[in-house]
Short mmCIF file of C-alpha atoms in Angstrom, two decimals:
data_model
loop_
_atom_site.label_atom_id
_atom_site.label_comp_id
_atom_site.label_asym_id
_atom_site.label_seq_id
_atom_site.Cartn_x
_atom_site.Cartn_y
_atom_site.Cartn_z
CA MET A 1 -10.69 -10.78 -4.17
CA ASN A 2 -8.89 -7.44 -3.91
CA THR A 3 -11.29 -4.55 -3.39
CA LEU A 4 -9.94 -1.19 -4.47
CA LYS A 5 -11.43 2.00 -3.10
CA VAL A 6 -10.85 5.39 -4.69
CA ILE A 7 -10.93 8.46 -2.47
CA LYS A 8 -11.08 12.13 -3.33
CA LEU A 9 -8.79 14.97 -2.25
CA ALA A 10 -10.91 15.87 0.80
CA GLN A 11 -10.42 12.38 2.22
CA VAL A 12 -6.70 12.41 1.44
CA LYS A 13 -6.40 15.72 3.29
CA GLU A 14 -8.30 14.27 6.25
CA LEU A 15 -6.11 11.14 6.40
CA THR A 16 -2.80 13.00 6.09
CA THR A 17 -3.73 16.35 7.72
CA PHE A 18 -1.96 18.02 4.76
CA SER A 19 -3.22 20.96 2.76
CA SER A 20 -3.94 20.59 -0.95
CA ALA A 21 -0.80 22.59 -1.73
CA THR A 22 1.37 20.27 0.37
CA ILE A 23 -0.09 17.15 -1.24
CA TYR A 24 0.54 18.44 -4.77
CA ARG A 25 4.03 19.68 -3.84
CA LEU A 26 4.95 16.24 -2.49
CA ILE A 27 3.55 14.59 -5.64
CA GLU A 28 5.75 16.84 -7.79
CA LYS A 29 8.78 15.82 -5.72
CA GLY A 30 7.87 12.13 -6.08
CA LYS A 31 7.29 11.79 -2.34
CA PHE A 32 3.55 11.11 -2.33
CA PRO A 33 1.31 8.75 -4.32
CA ARG A 34 0.02 10.19 -7.61
CA GLN A 35 -3.68 10.40 -8.21
CA LEU A 36 -5.58 8.41 -10.82
CA LYS A 37 -7.28 10.21 -13.67
CA LEU A 38 -10.87 8.96 -13.48
CA ALA A 39 -12.50 11.19 -16.08
CA GLU A 40 -11.76 14.42 -17.92
CA ARG A 41 -12.25 16.57 -14.82
CA SER A 42 -12.06 13.99 -12.03
CA SER A 43 -9.24 12.28 -10.22
CA GLY A 44 -8.75 10.34 -7.02
CA TRP A 45 -6.30 8.25 -5.05
CA LEU A 46 -6.37 4.60 -4.15
CA LEU A 47 -7.03 4.33 -0.43
CA GLU A 48 -4.52 1.47 -0.33
CA ASP A 49 -1.79 3.75 -1.74
CA ILE A 50 -2.42 6.35 0.95
CA HIS A 51 -2.43 3.71 3.71
CA ASN A 52 0.82 2.25 2.36
CA TRP A 53 2.43 5.71 2.29
CA ILE A 54 1.38 6.34 5.92
CA ASN A 55 2.73 2.91 6.95
CA GLU A 56 6.06 3.66 5.23
CA LYS A 57 6.30 6.90 7.25
CA LYS A 58 5.50 4.98 10.43
CA ASP A 59 8.10 2.31 9.65
CA ALA A 60 10.73 5.00 8.94
CA ARG A 61 9.93 6.61 12.28
CA ASP A 62 10.21 3.27 14.07
CA ARG A 63 13.63 2.71 12.47
CA GLY A 64 14.78 6.09 13.75
CA GLU A 65 14.80 7.75 10.34
CA SER A 66 13.48 11.25 9.94
#
């Protein structure tokens, strides 16, 4: 069974060390996972999406890409 966990912006900032502005700028450029709309005034990210994004950055680094 696949367990999905939704995290809020504060946790995304903690995991990435990015500011809110940087996160939203990267989303606009298509370079960061988009958040899920949970309710009218609530959104969050799948923890798995953030982990995958971090792993992609690590793999790019290990391949010598910038």
